[in-house]
Coordinates of C-alpha atoms in Angstrom, one line a residue:
M277 CA -24.2 11.1 58.5
K278 CA -22.1 14.2 57.8
D279 CA -23.2 15.9 61.0
K280 CA -22.5 12.7 63.0
C281 CA -19.0 12.4 61.5
Y282 CA -18.3 16.1 62.3
L283 CA -19.5 15.5 65.9
L284 CA -17.1 12.6 66.3
S285 CA -14.2 14.6 64.9
T286 CA -14.8 17.5 67.2
K287 CA -14.8 15.1 70.1
G288 CA -11.3 14.2 69.2
F289 CA -11.8 10.8 67.6
W290 CA -10.4 11.6 64.2
G291 CA -9.6 14.2 61.5
D292 CA -9.8 18.0 61.5
Q293 CA -10.5 19.4 64.9
G294 CA -11.6 22.8 63.7
D295 CA -8.8 24.6 65.5
G296 CA -5.8 24.2 63.2
T297 CA -5.0 20.7 64.6
Y298 CA -6.0 17.2 63.5
V299 CA -6.2 13.7 65.1
N300 CA -5.2 10.6 63.3
P301 CA -6.8 8.7 61.6
I302 CA -7.7 11.5 59.2
L303 CA -10.2 9.1 57.5
P304 CA -11.7 6.5 60.0
G305 CA -12.5 3.8 57.4
D306 CA -10.9 1.2 55.2
Y307 CA -8.8 3.3 52.9
S308 CA -6.1 0.7 52.1
D309 CA -2.9 1.2 50.1
P310 CA -3.1 4.9 49.6
D311 CA -1.0 7.0 47.2
V312 CA -1.1 10.7 46.9
I313 CA 0.1 13.5 44.6
R314 CA -0.1 17.3 44.4
V315 CA -1.1 19.1 41.2
G316 CA -1.0 22.8 41.8
D317 CA -2.8 23.5 45.0
D318 CA -4.8 20.3 44.9
Y319 CA -4.0 16.9 46.4
Y320 CA -5.3 13.7 44.8
G321 CA -5.2 10.2 46.3
I322 CA -6.2 6.7 45.4
S323 CA -7.1 3.7 47.6
S324 CA -7.3 0.1 46.7
T325 CA -10.8 -1.5 46.8
L326 CA -10.0 -5.2 46.4
H327 CA -13.1 -7.2 45.2
C328 CA -15.5 -4.2 45.7
S329 CA -17.0 -2.4 42.7
P330 CA -16.5 0.3 41.5
G331 CA -12.8 -0.1 41.8
M332 CA -9.9 2.1 42.9
A333 CA -11.3 5.1 44.8
V334 CA -10.1 8.5 43.8
L335 CA -10.0 11.2 46.5
H336 CA -9.4 15.0 46.6
S337 CA -8.1 17.3 49.3
K338 CA -7.0 20.9 49.7
D339 CA -5.0 20.4 52.9
L340 CA -4.1 16.7 53.2
V341 CA -6.4 16.3 56.2
N342 CA -9.9 16.7 54.8
W343 CA -10.7 14.3 51.9
R344 CA -13.7 13.4 49.8
I345 CA -14.2 10.7 47.2
I346 CA -14.6 12.2 43.7
G347 CA -14.7 9.0 41.6
H348 CA -13.4 5.6 40.8
V349 CA -10.9 4.4 38.1
A350 CA -12.9 1.2 37.3
N351 CA -16.6 1.6 37.1
D352 CA -17.2 -2.2 36.8
L353 CA -14.8 -4.9 38.0
T354 CA -16.2 -7.3 35.4
S355 CA -14.1 -5.4 32.9
I356 CA -11.1 -7.1 34.7
G357 CA -12.5 -10.6 34.4
P358 CA -15.6 -12.9 34.7
E359 CA -14.7 -14.1 38.2
Y360 CA -16.0 -10.7 39.5
N361 CA -19.4 -11.1 38.1
Y362 CA -22.4 -11.6 40.4
N363 CA -22.9 -15.2 39.3
R364 CA -19.4 -16.1 40.4
M365 CA -18.0 -13.6 42.9
N366 CA -14.8 -15.6 43.2
R367 CA -12.3 -12.9 44.1
Y368 CA -12.8 -12.1 47.8
G369 CA -9.8 -10.2 49.1
R370 CA -8.2 -10.2 45.6
G371 CA -9.1 -7.7 42.9
V372 CA -7.7 -4.2 42.9
W373 CA -4.6 -4.1 45.0
A374 CA -2.2 -1.3 45.8
G375 CA -1.5 1.0 42.9
A376 CA -0.1 4.5 42.2
I377 CA -1.4 7.8 40.7
R378 CA 0.8 10.2 38.8
F379 CA 0.4 13.4 36.7
H380 CA 2.2 13.3 33.4
K381 CA 1.7 15.1 30.1
N382 CA -1.3 16.9 31.4
K383 CA -3.1 13.6 32.3
Y384 CA -3.6 11.5 35.4
W385 CA -2.3 8.0 35.2
V386 CA -3.2 5.1 37.5
Y387 CA -1.5 1.7 37.5
F388 CA -2.4 -1.3 39.6
F389 CA -2.1 -5.1 39.7
T390 CA -4.7 -7.7 40.6
P391 CA -3.0 -10.8 42.0
D392 CA -4.7 -13.1 39.5
E393 CA -5.3 -11.2 36.2
G394 CA -2.3 -8.9 36.0
L395 CA -1.3 -5.3 35.4
F396 CA -3.9 -2.6 34.5
M397 CA -3.8 1.1 33.8
S398 CA -6.0 4.0 32.9
T399 CA -5.7 7.7 32.3
A400 CA -8.0 10.7 32.7
A401 CA -7.8 14.4 31.9
D402 CA -9.8 15.1 35.1
P403 CA -9.2 12.9 38.2
A404 CA -12.9 12.9 38.9
G405 CA -13.4 11.2 35.6
P406 CA -14.3 10.0 33.2
W407 CA -11.4 7.5 33.2
E408 CA -10.5 5.6 30.0
P409 CA -11.6 2.0 30.0
L410 CA -9.1 -0.2 31.8
H411 CA -6.2 -1.4 29.6
Q412 CA -4.5 -4.7 30.5
V413 CA -0.8 -4.1 30.2
W414 CA 0.3 -7.6 31.2
E415 CA -1.7 -10.8 31.8
V416 CA 0.1 -12.4 34.7
D417 CA -0.4 -13.5 38.3
G418 CA 1.6 -13.2 41.5
W419 CA 2.5 -9.5 41.2
D420 CA 1.5 -6.4 43.2
D421 CA 2.3 -2.9 44.4
C422 CA 3.4 -1.1 41.2
C423 CA 4.3 2.5 40.6
P424 CA 5.0 4.4 37.3
F425 CA 7.8 7.0 37.0
W426 CA 8.8 9.2 34.1
D427 CA 12.4 10.5 34.1
D428 CA 13.6 13.9 32.9
D429 CA 14.3 12.6 29.4
G430 CA 10.7 11.3 29.1
Q431 CA 11.5 7.6 29.6
G432 CA 8.8 5.9 31.6
Y433 CA 9.5 3.1 34.1
L434 CA 7.4 0.8 36.3
V435 CA 8.5 -0.7 39.6
A436 CA 6.6 -3.7 41.0
T437 CA 6.9 -6.7 43.3
H438 CA 6.8 -10.3 42.2
F439 CA 5.5 -11.6 45.5
A440 CA 5.1 -15.1 44.2
D441 CA 8.9 -15.2 43.5
N442 CA 10.4 -14.4 46.9
Y443 CA 9.3 -10.7 46.8
N444 CA 11.8 -9.7 44.2
I445 CA 11.2 -6.0 43.1
H446 CA 11.6 -5.4 39.4
L447 CA 12.1 -2.3 37.3
F448 CA 10.7 -2.2 33.8
K449 CA 10.8 0.4 31.1
L450 CA 7.5 1.6 29.7
S451 CA 6.6 2.1 26.1
E452 CA 6.1 5.7 25.0
D453 CA 2.3 5.5 25.4
G454 CA 2.6 3.8 28.8
K455 CA 0.5 0.8 27.7
E456 CA 3.3 -1.8 27.4
L457 CA 6.2 -3.1 29.5
L458 CA 9.4 -3.4 27.7
H459 CA 10.2 -6.9 29.1
D460 CA 13.8 -7.0 27.8
S461 CA 14.5 -4.1 30.2
D462 CA 13.4 -6.1 33.3
T463 CA 15.9 -5.7 36.1
I464 CA 15.6 -6.8 39.8
I465 CA 16.6 -3.9 41.9
H466 CA 15.9 -5.1 45.4
Q467 CA 14.8 -8.1 47.4
Y468 CA 14.0 -8.7 51.1
K469 CA 11.4 -10.5 53.0
G470 CA 8.0 -9.0 52.2
S471 CA 9.4 -6.2 50.2
E472 CA 6.6 -4.3 48.5
A473 CA 4.6 -0.9 48.8
N474 CA 6.8 0.5 46.0
K475 CA 7.1 4.1 45.1
L476 CA 9.8 5.8 43.0
Y477 CA 10.7 9.5 43.1
K478 CA 13.4 11.8 41.7
I479 CA 14.3 14.7 43.9
N480 CA 17.2 17.1 43.3
G481 CA 18.9 14.7 40.9
Y482 CA 18.6 11.7 43.1
Y483 CA 16.4 8.6 42.7
Y484 CA 14.5 7.5 45.8
F485 CA 13.0 4.1 46.0
F486 CA 10.4 4.0 48.8
H487 CA 9.1 0.7 50.0
S488 CA 8.4 -1.5 53.1
E489 CA 9.7 -4.8 54.2
V490 CA 9.6 -7.2 57.1
R491 CA 12.5 -7.2 59.5
R492 CA 13.2 -8.7 62.9
E493 CA 13.7 -5.9 65.4
E494 CA 13.5 -6.0 69.2
G495 CA 12.9 -9.7 69.0
I496 CA 9.8 -9.6 66.8
E497 CA 9.1 -9.4 63.1
V498 CA 7.7 -6.0 62.1
R499 CA 7.0 -4.2 58.8
V500 CA 9.2 -1.2 58.4
V501 CA 9.4 1.6 55.9
M502 CA 12.6 1.8 53.9
M503 CA 14.3 4.3 51.5
L504 CA 16.9 3.5 48.9
K505 CA 18.8 6.4 47.4
S506 CA 21.0 6.6 44.3
E507 CA 22.4 8.9 41.6
H508 CA 21.4 6.3 39.0
I509 CA 18.0 4.6 38.6
Y510 CA 19.5 1.1 38.5
G511 CA 21.7 1.8 41.5
P512 CA 23.8 1.1 43.4
Y513 CA 21.4 2.3 46.2
E514 CA 22.3 3.2 49.7
E515 CA 19.7 2.1 52.2
K516 CA 18.0 3.7 55.3
E517 CA 15.1 2.7 57.5
L518 CA 12.6 5.6 57.7
I519 CA 9.9 4.4 60.1
H520 CA 10.4 1.8 62.8
T521 CA 7.0 0.4 63.6
H522 CA 6.2 -1.5 66.8
G523 CA 4.0 -4.3 65.6
M524 CA 0.3 -5.0 65.4
D525 CA -0.5 -4.4 69.0
V526 CA 1.0 -0.9 69.3
D527 CA 0.8 1.2 66.2
R528 CA -0.6 -1.4 63.7
E529 CA 2.4 -1.0 61.4
P530 CA 1.9 2.1 59.3
N531 CA 3.7 1.3 56.0
Q532 CA 1.9 1.4 52.7
G533 CA 1.5 4.9 51.3
G534 CA 2.9 7.8 49.5
L535 CA 5.2 10.9 50.0
V536 CA 3.9 14.3 48.9
Q537 CA 5.5 17.7 48.8
T538 CA 3.5 20.8 49.7
V539 CA 3.6 24.1 47.9
S540 CA 5.9 25.4 50.6
G541 CA 8.4 22.5 50.0
E542 CA 7.7 20.3 53.1
W543 CA 7.3 16.5 52.6
Y544 CA 4.6 14.5 54.3
F545 CA 3.6 10.8 54.4
I546 CA 0.1 9.5 53.9
S547 CA -0.2 5.9 55.1
H548 CA -2.7 3.2 56.1
Q549 CA -2.2 1.0 59.2
G550 CA -1.0 -2.3 58.0
T551 CA -3.3 -4.1 60.4
G552 CA -6.9 -2.8 60.8
G553 CA -8.9 -2.9 64.0
Y554 CA -11.9 -5.0 64.6
Y555 CA -14.3 -2.9 62.6
E556 CA -12.7 0.1 60.9
G557 CA -10.3 -1.6 58.5
R558 CA -7.0 -0.1 57.5
T559 CA -7.5 3.5 58.3
L560 CA -5.8 6.5 56.6
H561 CA -3.2 8.3 58.6
F562 CA -1.1 11.4 58.1
T563 CA 2.3 12.0 59.6
C564 CA 2.2 14.5 62.4
C565 CA 5.3 16.4 61.3
P566 CA 7.2 16.9 58.0
L567 CA 9.9 14.4 57.2
R568 CA 13.2 15.7 58.4
G569 CA 15.9 16.5 55.9
S570 CA 13.2 17.4 53.3
T571 CA 15.4 20.0 51.7
D572 CA 17.3 17.2 49.8
G573 CA 14.4 14.8 49.8
R574 CA 16.1 12.4 52.3
S575 CA 14.3 11.6 55.5
S576 CA 16.3 10.8 58.7
E577 CA 13.2 10.0 60.7
T578 CA 9.5 10.5 61.0
I579 CA 8.3 12.2 64.1
R580 CA 5.1 10.6 65.5
T581 CA 3.7 9.2 68.7
A582 CA 1.9 5.9 68.9
T583 CA -0.8 5.6 71.5
E584 CA -2.1 2.4 73.0
S585 CA -5.1 2.5 70.7
G586 CA -2.9 2.4 67.7
R587 CA -3.4 6.0 66.6
W588 CA -0.8 8.5 65.6
D589 CA -1.4 11.7 67.5
G590 CA -1.8 14.7 65.2
E591 CA -0.4 18.0 66.6
A592 CA 0.2 20.1 63.5
G593 CA -2.3 22.1 61.5
S594 CA -3.0 21.6 57.9
P595 CA 0.2 22.0 55.8

């Protein structure tokens, strides 16, 4: 299988071309809802796994192009609830939805929602595992796409979408151990049609709230990637569209993903295609060029070329 994949890659279908260039997708399979961080010289990513067990894949890379699975956060989805057991199997397409991975206090932290059971988290000293048993932070339904964030003063936050309530995006404070939401801190910070795919960053003193939403552009509704920027975590935020997608038939709406800064200071975007193909699912893509304006963390645009087959054409070498 490894030789076959390499043969496909060298023919230009995907991934590392062996000559300092790459072709998107960098992973030609269903790696939905990715998030990515860098710790030292290593990159770690996660991908949602829905109803499949084990849950929440953990991946590793040295160059953002070549990735391998090193483990899973949830070894057995029945730890989430009995509906995932073999005698019920009543959660098709549900289960582990988009989450986020962060490195804080010398540990790796992963948070995710299931749309039916609520918010879960786990930590590990090594991203390859073992991961602590899943901790249910909040038993609730109708929420997704969360991301933790720890500010310079150590205060933790969690941003998440209440999709069952008009896609309001909420910001909560976290308890010191990260295992509880402080519900009296709940604040709605944004709302738009389909607003989700939340990530929160702090760069050079500014807060950047990264997400996607559905907007009508050029006469059609498409999912676009947005950035909100503020000097204060609760806003007010100024808004800018980062990536204008062209719908399901052109580039398959790249949107859900994460920003990551390389050792040299450049910022890149790892994303899935919002709509998968007939067989391959929502494949993992890597922006061809760094996000412009990366010196202050603010992107003016993402450079990429969409082909008729829905790929982004890679032209740069490994960052």
